[in-house]
Structures are given as structure tokens and as C-alpha cells.
mmCIF file of C-alpha atoms in Angstrom:
data_model
loop_
_atom_site.group_PDB
_atom_site.id
_atom_site.type_symbol
_atom_site.label_atom_id
_atom_site.label_comp_id
_atom_site.label_asym_id
_atom_site.label_seq_id
_atom_site.Cartn_x
_atom_site.Cartn_y
_atom_site.Cartn_z
ATOM 1 C CA UNK A 1404 -91.912 -9.943 21.062
ATOM 2 C CA UNK A 1405 -92.257 -7.466 23.943
ATOM 3 C CA UNK A 1406 -89.984 -4.441 24.312
ATOM 4 C CA UNK A 1407 -87.834 -5.973 27.099
ATOM 5 C CA UNK A 1408 -87.125 -9.112 25.063
ATOM 6 C CA UNK A 1409 -86.263 -6.969 22.043
ATOM 7 C CA UNK A 1410 -83.806 -4.905 24.122
ATOM 8 C CA UNK A 1411 -82.116 -8.093 25.362
ATOM 9 C CA UNK A 1412 -81.842 -9.288 21.761
ATOM 10 C CA UNK A 1413 -80.184 -6.028 20.700
ATOM 11 C CA UNK A 1414 -77.747 -6.278 23.611
ATOM 12 C CA UNK A 1415 -76.877 -9.844 22.609
ATOM 13 C CA UNK A 1416 -76.298 -8.768 19.009
ATOM 14 C CA UNK A 1417 -73.774 -6.218 20.220
ATOM 15 C CA UNK A 1418 -71.668 -9.027 21.722
ATOM 16 C CA UNK A 1419 -71.412 -11.021 18.482
ATOM 17 C CA UNK A 1420 -67.967 -11.681 17.047
ATOM 18 C CA UNK A 1421 -67.177 -10.448 13.497
ATOM 19 C CA UNK A 1422 -67.573 -14.000 12.189
ATOM 20 C CA UNK A 1423 -70.952 -14.385 13.868
ATOM 21 C CA UNK A 1424 -72.119 -11.048 12.450
ATOM 22 C CA UNK A 1425 -71.213 -12.168 8.930
ATOM 23 C CA UNK A 1426 -73.017 -15.495 9.435
ATOM 24 C CA UNK A 1427 -76.093 -13.622 10.643
ATOM 25 C CA UNK A 1428 -75.994 -11.346 7.597
ATOM 26 C CA UNK A 1429 -75.851 -14.369 5.307
ATOM 27 C CA UNK A 1430 -78.780 -15.986 7.123
ATOM 28 C CA UNK A 1431 -80.940 -12.852 6.884
ATOM 29 C CA UNK A 1432 -80.051 -12.108 3.262
ATOM 30 C CA UNK A 1433 -82.909 -13.038 0.871
ATOM 31 C CA UNK A 1434 -82.134 -16.126 -1.215
ATOM 32 C CA UNK A 1435 -80.635 -15.503 -4.644
ATOM 33 C CA UNK A 1436 -82.532 -16.405 -7.796
ATOM 34 C CA UNK A 1437 -80.214 -19.387 -8.196
ATOM 35 C CA UNK A 1438 -80.915 -20.617 -4.659
ATOM 36 C CA UNK A 1439 -84.662 -20.130 -5.145
ATOM 37 C CA UNK A 1440 -84.656 -22.037 -8.413
ATOM 38 C CA UNK A 1441 -82.615 -24.905 -6.976
ATOM 39 C CA UNK A 1442 -84.893 -25.102 -3.929
ATOM 40 C CA UNK A 1443 -88.030 -25.292 -6.114
ATOM 41 C CA UNK A 1444 -86.467 -27.939 -8.325
ATOM 42 C CA UNK A 1445 -85.209 -30.085 -5.469
ATOM 43 C CA UNK A 1446 -88.586 -29.913 -3.700
ATOM 44 C CA UNK A 1447 -90.010 -31.953 -6.578
ATOM 45 C CA UNK A 1448 -88.350 -35.065 -5.114
ATOM 46 C CA UNK A 1449 -89.253 -34.434 -1.481
ATOM 47 C CA UNK A 1450 -91.283 -37.413 -0.287
ATOM 48 C CA UNK A 1451 -91.755 -38.685 -3.838
ATOM 49 C CA UNK A 1452 -88.331 -39.761 -5.042
ATOM 50 C CA UNK A 1453 -88.383 -42.397 -7.749
ATOM 51 C CA UNK A 1454 -86.120 -43.263 -10.642
ATOM 52 C CA UNK A 1455 -87.238 -41.581 -13.892
ATOM 53 C CA UNK A 1456 -85.712 -44.482 -15.848
ATOM 54 C CA UNK A 1457 -87.357 -47.504 -14.174
ATOM 55 C CA UNK A 1458 -89.680 -45.956 -11.520
ATOM 56 C CA UNK A 1459 -87.680 -47.652 -8.789
ATOM 57 C CA UNK A 1460 -87.844 -46.106 -5.315
ATOM 58 C CA UNK A 1461 -84.485 -47.297 -3.955
ATOM 59 C CA UNK A 1462 -82.322 -44.247 -4.601
ATOM 60 C CA UNK A 1463 -79.174 -43.201 -2.781
ATOM 61 C CA UNK A 1464 -77.087 -40.042 -2.959
ATOM 62 C CA UNK A 1465 -74.341 -40.139 -5.540
ATOM 63 C CA UNK A 1466 -72.574 -36.807 -5.416
ATOM 64 C CA UNK A 1467 -73.647 -33.526 -6.896
ATOM 65 C CA UNK A 1468 -73.707 -31.984 -10.366
ATOM 66 C CA UNK A 1469 -74.646 -28.498 -11.629
ATOM 67 C CA UNK A 1470 -75.873 -27.433 -8.182
ATOM 68 C CA UNK A 1471 -78.283 -30.355 -7.735
ATOM 69 C CA UNK A 1472 -77.844 -33.564 -5.702
ATOM 70 C CA UNK A 1473 -77.361 -36.607 -7.890
ATOM 71 C CA UNK A 1474 -78.848 -40.024 -7.124
ATOM 72 C CA UNK A 1475 -78.185 -43.563 -8.282
ATOM 73 C CA UNK A 1476 -80.941 -46.158 -8.581
ATOM 74 C CA UNK A 1477 -80.217 -49.528 -6.968
ATOM 75 C CA UNK A 1478 -82.581 -51.271 -9.401
ATOM 76 C CA UNK A 1479 -81.224 -50.103 -12.779
ATOM 77 C CA UNK A 1480 -77.910 -48.507 -11.743
ATOM 78 C CA UNK A 1481 -78.590 -45.261 -13.631
ATOM 79 C CA UNK A 1482 -78.068 -41.817 -12.163
ATOM 80 C CA UNK A 1483 -80.540 -38.949 -12.086
ATOM 81 C CA UNK A 1484 -81.356 -35.629 -10.446
ATOM 82 C CA UNK A 1485 -84.530 -33.657 -9.839
ATOM 83 C CA UNK A 1486 -84.630 -32.449 -13.472
ATOM 84 C CA UNK A 1487 -84.096 -35.810 -15.162
ATOM 85 C CA UNK A 1488 -87.114 -36.669 -17.274
ATOM 86 C CA UNK A 1489 -88.450 -33.097 -17.299
ATOM 87 C CA UNK A 1490 -88.359 -30.555 -20.153
ATOM 88 C CA UNK A 1491 -85.672 -28.631 -18.232
ATOM 89 C CA UNK A 1492 -83.143 -31.474 -18.153
ATOM 90 C CA UNK A 1493 -79.622 -30.378 -19.199
ATOM 91 C CA UNK A 1494 -80.484 -26.675 -19.373
ATOM 92 C CA UNK A 1495 -77.829 -24.366 -17.918
ATOM 93 C CA UNK A 1496 -77.749 -20.951 -16.229
ATOM 94 C CA UNK A 1497 -80.331 -21.776 -13.562
ATOM 95 C CA UNK A 1498 -79.597 -18.463 -11.822
ATOM 96 C CA UNK A 1499 -81.328 -16.672 -14.717
ATOM 97 C CA UNK A 1500 -84.405 -18.868 -14.968
ATOM 98 C CA UNK A 1501 -86.656 -16.857 -12.651
ATOM 99 C CA UNK A 1502 -85.698 -13.584 -14.353
ATOM 100 C CA UNK A 1503 -86.491 -15.166 -17.702
ATOM 101 C CA UNK A 1504 -89.853 -16.456 -16.463
ATOM 102 C CA UNK A 1505 -90.692 -12.937 -15.296
ATOM 103 C CA UNK A 1506 -90.091 -11.812 -18.885
ATOM 104 C CA UNK A 1507 -92.532 -14.498 -20.026
ATOM 105 C CA UNK A 1508 -95.159 -13.222 -17.602
ATOM 106 C CA UNK A 1509 -94.695 -9.847 -19.299
ATOM 107 C CA UNK A 1510 -95.168 -11.520 -22.730
ATOM 108 C CA UNK A 1511 -91.800 -10.337 -24.001
ATOM 109 C CA UNK A 1512 -90.510 -11.519 -27.361
ATOM 110 C CA UNK A 1513 -87.516 -13.821 -27.741
ATOM 111 C CA UNK A 1514 -85.106 -10.941 -28.349
ATOM 112 C CA UNK A 1515 -86.543 -8.745 -25.595
ATOM 113 C CA UNK A 1516 -86.178 -11.537 -23.033
ATOM 114 C CA UNK A 1517 -82.677 -12.366 -24.291
ATOM 115 C CA UNK A 1518 -81.573 -8.755 -23.842
ATOM 116 C CA UNK A 1519 -83.167 -8.458 -20.389
ATOM 117 C CA UNK A 1520 -81.467 -11.644 -19.145
ATOM 118 C CA UNK A 1521 -78.159 -11.208 -21.008
ATOM 119 C CA UNK A 1522 -78.453 -14.499 -22.878
ATOM 120 C CA UNK A 1523 -78.257 -15.404 -26.553
ATOM 121 C CA UNK A 1524 -81.483 -15.231 -28.550
ATOM 122 C CA UNK A 1525 -81.174 -18.935 -29.413
ATOM 123 C CA UNK A 1526 -81.002 -19.731 -25.689
ATOM 124 C CA UNK A 1527 -84.050 -17.520 -25.148
ATOM 125 C CA UNK A 1528 -85.977 -19.401 -27.836
ATOM 126 C CA UNK A 1529 -84.970 -22.798 -26.430
ATOM 127 C CA UNK A 1530 -85.910 -21.829 -22.876
ATOM 128 C CA UNK A 1531 -89.289 -20.457 -23.949
ATOM 129 C CA UNK A 1532 -90.472 -23.709 -25.448
ATOM 130 C CA UNK A 1533 -88.946 -25.890 -22.736
ATOM 131 C CA UNK A 1534 -90.795 -23.924 -20.040
ATOM 132 C CA UNK A 1535 -94.046 -23.888 -22.030
ATOM 133 C CA UNK A 1536 -94.129 -27.672 -22.328
ATOM 134 C CA UNK A 1537 -95.190 -27.761 -18.705
ATOM 135 C CA UNK A 1538 -97.534 -24.755 -18.734
ATOM 136 C CA UNK A 1539 -99.539 -26.104 -21.664
ATOM 137 C CA UNK A 1540 -100.402 -29.210 -19.617
ATOM 138 C CA UNK A 1541 -102.169 -27.113 -16.969
ATOM 139 C CA UNK A 1542 -105.691 -27.432 -18.320
ATOM 140 C CA UNK A 1543 -109.035 -28.721 -17.031
ATOM 141 C CA UNK A 1544 -110.039 -32.292 -17.776
ATOM 142 C CA UNK A 1545 -113.672 -31.375 -18.425
ATOM 143 C CA UNK A 1546 -115.918 -28.376 -18.914
ATOM 144 C CA UNK A 1547 -119.259 -28.206 -17.133
ATOM 145 C CA UNK A 1548 -122.611 -26.453 -17.344
ATOM 146 C CA UNK A 1549 -123.154 -24.074 -20.239
ATOM 147 C CA UNK A 1550 -120.144 -24.464 -22.512
ATOM 148 C CA UNK A 1551 -119.482 -22.158 -25.439
ATOM 149 C CA UNK A 1552 -117.486 -23.441 -28.400
ATOM 150 C CA UNK A 1553 -116.262 -21.628 -31.468
ATOM 151 C CA UNK A 1554 -113.233 -21.693 -33.695
ATOM 152 C CA UNK A 1555 -110.804 -19.062 -34.861
ATOM 153 C CA UNK A 1556 -108.396 -19.368 -37.773
ATOM 154 C CA UNK A 1557 -104.751 -18.420 -38.050
ATOM 155 C CA UNK A 1558 -102.698 -18.364 -41.215
ATOM 156 C CA UNK A 1559 -100.522 -21.471 -41.391
ATOM 157 C CA UNK A 1560 -96.902 -20.562 -40.741
ATOM 158 C CA UNK A 1561 -93.689 -22.467 -41.386
ATOM 159 C CA UNK A 1562 -91.624 -19.791 -39.656
ATOM 160 C CA UNK A 1563 -88.112 -21.115 -39.064
ATOM 161 C CA UNK A 1564 -88.485 -24.130 -41.367
ATOM 162 C CA UNK A 1565 -85.551 -24.940 -43.629
ATOM 163 C CA UNK A 1566 -87.714 -26.352 -46.421
ATOM 164 C CA UNK A 1567 -91.128 -25.270 -47.709
ATOM 165 C CA UNK A 1568 -93.721 -27.157 -49.720
ATOM 166 C CA UNK A 1569 -95.192 -23.882 -51.005
ATOM 167 C CA UNK A 1570 -93.943 -20.550 -52.243
ATOM 168 C CA UNK A 1571 -92.526 -18.365 -49.487
ATOM 169 C CA UNK A 1572 -94.476 -15.313 -48.395
ATOM 170 C CA UNK A 1573 -93.678 -12.319 -46.256
ATOM 171 C CA UNK A 1574 -94.187 -12.833 -42.564
ATOM 172 C CA UNK A 1575 -97.679 -11.742 -41.594
ATOM 173 C CA UNK A 1576 -98.868 -12.011 -45.215
ATOM 174 C CA UNK A 1577 -102.291 -13.119 -46.367
ATOM 175 C CA UNK A 1578 -103.688 -16.324 -47.820
ATOM 176 C CA UNK A 1579 -103.864 -16.737 -51.575
ATOM 177 C CA UNK A 1580 -107.440 -18.049 -51.403
ATOM 178 C CA UNK A 1581 -110.422 -16.099 -50.121
ATOM 179 C CA UNK A 1582 -112.413 -17.347 -47.150
ATOM 180 C CA UNK A 1583 -111.562 -20.487 -45.207
ATOM 181 C CA UNK A 1584 -109.112 -22.845 -46.845
ATOM 182 C CA UNK A 1585 -106.363 -25.300 -45.997
ATOM 183 C CA UNK A 1586 -103.953 -22.352 -45.813
ATOM 184 C CA UNK A 1587 -105.458 -21.565 -42.404
ATOM 185 C CA UNK A 1588 -105.114 -23.480 -39.145
ATOM 186 C CA UNK A 1589 -108.250 -24.053 -37.099
ATOM 187 C CA UNK A 1590 -108.021 -23.350 -33.353
ATOM 188 C CA UNK A 1591 -111.071 -24.678 -31.516
ATOM 189 C CA UNK A 1592 -111.792 -22.921 -28.214
ATOM 190 C CA UNK A 1593 -114.288 -24.221 -25.653
ATOM 191 C CA UNK A 1594 -115.040 -22.212 -22.534
ATOM 192 C CA UNK A 1595 -117.596 -22.728 -19.752
ATOM 193 C CA UNK A 1596 -119.246 -20.050 -17.640
ATOM 194 C CA UNK A 1597 -116.771 -20.720 -14.805
ATOM 195 C CA UNK A 1598 -113.985 -19.370 -17.028
ATOM 196 C CA UNK A 1599 -112.322 -22.746 -17.605
ATOM 197 C CA UNK A 1600 -110.891 -22.935 -21.101
ATOM 198 C CA UNK A 1601 -109.752 -25.687 -23.430
ATOM 199 C CA UNK A 1602 -108.098 -25.138 -26.803
ATOM 200 C CA UNK A 1603 -107.301 -27.546 -29.619
ATOM 201 C CA UNK A 1604 -105.411 -27.214 -32.889
ATOM 202 C CA UNK A 1605 -107.669 -29.393 -35.041
ATOM 203 C CA UNK A 1606 -105.819 -29.036 -38.358
ATOM 204 C CA UNK A 1607 -106.171 -26.916 -41.462
ATOM 205 C CA UNK A 1608 -109.420 -25.818 -43.018
ATOM 206 C CA UNK A 1609 -112.914 -25.602 -41.490
ATOM 207 C CA UNK A 1610 -113.701 -27.685 -38.422
ATOM 208 C CA UNK A 1611 -115.546 -30.944 -39.070
ATOM 209 C CA UNK A 1612 -117.815 -33.163 -36.979
ATOM 210 C CA UNK A 1613 -115.089 -35.833 -36.902
ATOM 211 C CA UNK A 1614 -112.700 -33.362 -35.302
ATOM 212 C CA UNK A 1615 -115.392 -32.301 -32.819
ATOM 213 C CA UNK A 1616 -115.874 -35.941 -31.809
ATOM 214 C CA UNK A 1617 -112.123 -36.333 -31.383
ATOM 215 C CA UNK A 1618 -111.363 -33.165 -29.434
ATOM 216 C CA UNK A 1619 -114.541 -31.745 -27.926
ATOM 217 C CA UNK A 1620 -116.554 -34.806 -26.911
ATOM 218 C CA UNK A 1621 -114.042 -36.114 -24.305
ATOM 219 C CA UNK A 1622 -114.040 -32.661 -22.670
ATOM 220 C CA UNK A 1623 -117.824 -32.448 -22.147
ATOM 221 C CA UNK A 1624 -120.004 -34.133 -19.558
ATOM 222 C CA UNK A 1625 -123.129 -35.846 -20.880
ATOM 223 C CA UNK A 1626 -125.353 -33.243 -19.174
ATOM 224 C CA UNK A 1627 -123.453 -30.252 -20.599
ATOM 225 C CA UNK A 1628 -125.256 -27.637 -22.668
ATOM 226 C CA UNK A 1629 -123.186 -26.832 -25.738
ATOM 227 C CA UNK A 1630 -123.713 -23.397 -27.277
ATOM 228 C CA UNK A 1631 -122.214 -22.571 -30.678
ATOM 229 C CA UNK A 1632 -122.884 -20.554 -33.774
ATOM 230 C CA UNK A 1633 -125.018 -21.964 -36.603
ATOM 231 C CA UNK A 1634 -122.200 -24.121 -38.032
ATOM 232 C CA UNK A 1635 -123.840 -27.402 -39.073
ATOM 233 C CA UNK A 1636 -120.834 -29.408 -37.821
ATOM 234 C CA UNK A 1637 -121.767 -28.632 -34.203
ATOM 235 C CA UNK A 1638 -125.415 -29.609 -34.711
ATOM 236 C CA UNK A 1639 -124.511 -32.933 -36.292
ATOM 237 C CA UNK A 1640 -121.831 -33.657 -33.701
ATOM 238 C CA UNK A 1641 -124.171 -32.913 -30.770
ATOM 239 C CA UNK A 1642 -126.925 -35.111 -32.194
ATOM 240 C CA UNK A 1643 -124.551 -38.045 -32.676
ATOM 241 C CA UNK A 1644 -122.922 -37.583 -29.257
ATOM 242 C CA UNK A 1645 -126.223 -37.148 -27.401
ATOM 243 C CA UNK A 1646 -125.262 -33.705 -26.090
ATOM 244 C CA UNK A 1647 -127.806 -30.908 -25.664
ATOM 245 C CA UNK A 1648 -127.015 -28.196 -28.175
ATOM 246 C CA UNK A 1649 -128.236 -24.662 -28.820
ATOM 247 C CA UNK A 1650 -127.110 -22.395 -31.643
ATOM 248 C CA UNK A 1651 -127.122 -18.627 -32.044
ATOM 249 C CA UNK A 1652 -127.275 -17.446 -35.633
ATOM 250 C CA UNK A 1653 -124.599 -14.756 -35.720
ATOM 251 C CA UNK A 1654 -124.917 -14.416 -39.494
ATOM 252 C CA UNK A 1655 -128.492 -13.193 -39.035
ATOM 253 C CA UNK A 1656 -127.565 -10.784 -36.265
ATOM 254 C CA UNK A 1657 -128.731 -13.006 -33.388
ATOM 255 C CA UNK A 1658 -126.016 -12.685 -30.759
ATOM 256 C CA UNK A 1659 -127.892 -13.393 -27.537
ATOM 257 C CA UNK A 1660 -130.930 -15.522 -26.690
ATOM 258 C CA UNK A 1661 -131.392 -15.211 -22.958
ATOM 259 C CA UNK A 1662 -128.433 -16.983 -21.368
ATOM 260 C CA UNK A 1663 -127.404 -18.459 -24.697
ATOM 261 C CA UNK A 1664 -124.524 -16.740 -26.465
ATOM 262 C CA UNK A 1665 -120.890 -17.279 -27.463
ATOM 263 C CA UNK A 1666 -119.625 -13.883 -26.367
ATOM 264 C CA UNK A 1667 -117.262 -15.284 -23.719
ATOM 265 C CA UNK A 1668 -115.433 -17.502 -26.170
ATOM 266 C CA UNK A 1669 -115.392 -14.809 -28.845
ATOM 267 C CA UNK A 1670 -113.904 -12.348 -26.345
ATOM 268 C CA UNK A 1671 -111.205 -14.932 -25.634
ATOM 269 C CA UNK A 1672 -110.544 -15.176 -29.386
ATOM 270 C CA UNK A 1673 -110.069 -11.418 -29.490
ATOM 271 C CA UNK A 1674 -107.612 -11.417 -26.568
ATOM 272 C CA UNK A 1675 -105.689 -14.314 -28.085
ATOM 273 C CA UNK A 1676 -105.310 -12.751 -31.534
ATOM 274 C CA UNK A 1677 -104.338 -9.349 -30.132
ATOM 275 C CA UNK A 1678 -101.733 -10.979 -27.880
ATOM 276 C CA UNK A 1679 -100.248 -13.023 -30.738
ATOM 277 C CA UNK A 1680 -99.601 -9.934 -32.880
ATOM 278 C CA UNK A 1681 -96.536 -8.960 -30.836
ATOM 279 C CA UNK A 1682 -94.734 -12.108 -32.034
ATOM 280 C CA UNK A 1683 -95.126 -11.211 -35.735
ATOM 281 C CA UNK A 1684 -96.282 -14.657 -36.753
ATOM 282 C CA UNK A 1685 -96.222 -17.875 -34.717
ATOM 283 C CA UNK A 1686 -94.940 -21.067 -36.296
ATOM 284 C CA UNK A 1687 -97.768 -23.612 -36.516
ATOM 285 C CA UNK A 1688 -95.560 -26.317 -35.030
ATOM 286 C CA UNK A 1689 -95.291 -24.272 -31.807
ATOM 287 C CA UNK A 1690 -98.883 -23.044 -31.736
ATOM 288 C CA UNK A 1691 -99.972 -25.372 -28.899
ATOM 289 C CA UNK A 1692 -97.212 -23.898 -26.714
ATOM 290 C CA UNK A 1693 -98.447 -20.365 -27.315
ATOM 291 C CA UNK A 1694 -102.036 -21.410 -26.624
ATOM 292 C CA UNK A 1695 -100.936 -22.838 -23.273
ATOM 293 C CA UNK A 1696 -98.987 -19.637 -22.540
ATOM 294 C CA UNK A 1697 -102.015 -17.450 -23.301
ATOM 295 C CA UNK A 1698 -104.271 -19.715 -21.219
ATOM 296 C CA UNK A 1699 -101.895 -19.458 -18.238
ATOM 297 C CA UNK A 1700 -101.888 -15.661 -18.491
ATOM 298 C CA UNK A 1701 -105.658 -15.488 -18.903
ATOM 299 C CA UNK A 1702 -106.531 -17.758 -15.971
ATOM 300 C CA UNK A 1703 -103.734 -16.339 -13.761
ATOM 301 C CA UNK A 1704 -103.169 -19.804 -12.331
ATOM 302 C CA UNK A 1705 -99.418 -19.394 -12.772
ATOM 303 C CA UNK A 1706 -98.993 -15.754 -11.705
ATOM 304 C CA UNK A 1707 -95.355 -15.809 -10.562
ATOM 305 C CA UNK A 1708 -92.010 -16.981 -11.981
ATOM 306 C CA UNK A 1709 -91.878 -19.574 -9.202
ATOM 307 C CA UNK A 1710 -95.280 -20.991 -10.213
ATOM 308 C CA UNK A 1711 -94.195 -21.158 -13.859
ATOM 309 C CA UNK A 1712 -91.017 -22.983 -12.871
ATOM 310 C CA UNK A 1713 -92.988 -25.527 -10.831
ATOM 311 C CA UNK A 1714 -95.328 -26.098 -13.778
ATOM 312 C CA UNK A 1715 -92.344 -26.660 -16.072
ATOM 313 C CA UNK A 1716 -91.225 -29.581 -13.886
ATOM 314 C CA UNK A 1717 -94.739 -30.977 -13.544
ATOM 315 C CA UNK A 1718 -95.828 -29.470 -10.213
ATOM 316 C CA UNK A 1719 -99.129 -27.654 -10.714
ATOM 317 C CA UNK A 1720 -101.532 -25.760 -8.441
ATOM 318 C CA UNK A 1721 -104.706 -27.503 -7.294
ATOM 319 C CA UNK A 1722 -106.334 -29.518 -10.064
ATOM 320 C CA UNK A 1723 -108.616 -27.826 -12.605
ATOM 321 C CA UNK A 1724 -111.953 -29.535 -13.003
ATOM 322 C CA UNK A 1725 -112.425 -33.304 -12.886
#
């Protein structure tokens, strides 16, 4: 805008009535967190409205509830809104969602986030795992090229359970048995040289070739080069699956053989374990949620509260891998 046009605009603003000035202020005011959240949620249906109950596409407006337009399906007669069928259905206090998601980006604990957002700690816990149901789905379909695979083990935790099948121990305690045992949960991490990461909770105890067939084989292309440590389970799995495999014998001090190593995946293990310490023990039943949370932070694919909210309702950035 040139200077003359700007001067005419200023002169016109001086002739506004008090009501027009207030309307202009409202229009120029940045949207509130509640308005932003509602806009992101409602955009999920734009151009792709279908009934979450029967997948019918003949929807018509049927009032409004909790700040969102409500629709009725002509096929099944049921009502819905943009959150129906998502992990966020029936959650309240939408005005605080983006603030809470900012706390998650800062890796705050349940109580820290509850205090920052002025909500109850139980609400904070519920929101965390509802939002993470979407984020944990943001993962590549396949890994390509040189792919490193290794497992890390976390002590099994029944944190929050009302009944135990074993003697209780102090949070953050140690296993009763030495070495690997069924007291520890195996987390298999696979990571290619492009930085794409997949994680799997395979069960308790050491990883087996059966588990590798179940979890790792569908994630690898036939021409992938799998690099692991000297664990015999990987060698047997690769031979049966017809996948090229190379091992580095860490136990004998061999960490790198040219381009062959597992240092990327082991560095990821280190970041994961260090990050988990702030939560003072993660319940095994929620471990996949935390793995998805860590993966989102590590890849920075969901760097803003708005991106996390979109992921929670099933709207992700461009696809990861094919």
C-alpha cells in the first residue's frame, strides 16, 4: 500500500462510529485458544463430511452443542459432530486444549501440566492419553536402505493398577532377577539412515525370531540392509525372511565396520531412557503412548500445539514413507 492510500485509510478510520470501531477491534484481535481449537476441529469435516456411525454422506445441520455444529445423518438418523469417533469425543474445556498441548511439547508431567492449565490432575492424565492416541499413529509404514535395529528393556510396571500378580515394589525399583528376564519389557527400535523410526513393544523377556517376524518384517522392504548386534535372533530371522543382514559384535568391542553400525538406534535408546526418567516410572499398559510421544518430539513432525491437536483427530502432516 502506497503512502497516499494509507493516509486515506487513516482518514476513513477517523470517521468510524463507536460501534464500527468496536467491530474493527474484534476483527483485528487474534483468535482465542478456544476459537483456534474449534476452527481446527471443524476443519476436519470440510469437504469430507461423513457419518462416523454408518459412513453415510447425507448429513444436514442439526443445531449446535459445546461450541461445535451438530449434524444428523439421513441414512441412520444418528447425530454427530466433528469430534465424534475420535479420541477427543466428549472431552470438555476446549479453550485449554492448546495450552495443555504446549505443556506436552515441553514434556511436563501430569501434575505440572495440571497446575499450568488450572485443571485437575485426573483431567490432565485423561487428556494426555487421549491426545497421544493420535500422535502414536504418526509413524512410517516402511523403513528403507540401511536399517538399524536393536532392543532396549524397561522394568515392567503396573503403576496405577488396583491388583497385582506379584509383590509390590517401590517405584523405580529393580528386578529381582539378574540380567534379562520376564520382569522386563522389550522395546524394539528400528531406525533407518533417513531418521525414520519405528518402535514396538514386543512383550517381556528377550526378543525372539517369532517377534521379529511379527513386528519387524512388515516394516522392511525386501532390498533393505538390516544391521544389528550379534544377537542370534536377528541372524535367524533375516535368513528365514530373505533379508540381507549384517551384525556388529558389540560384545567384542566392534562398534563400527565401515558404514555398518547401530549407533543411531543406540543414541535413540539413550534419548528415550533419559526422557522417561522425568515420569518416575511409566505404566507398561501406556508405554506405546509414551513411545509415540517421544517419536513425535524426536522427529519434530508435530512441532506446535495446533499440529498435535490435528494429529489427535486424525489429521497428520504429509505421509511418512510408503
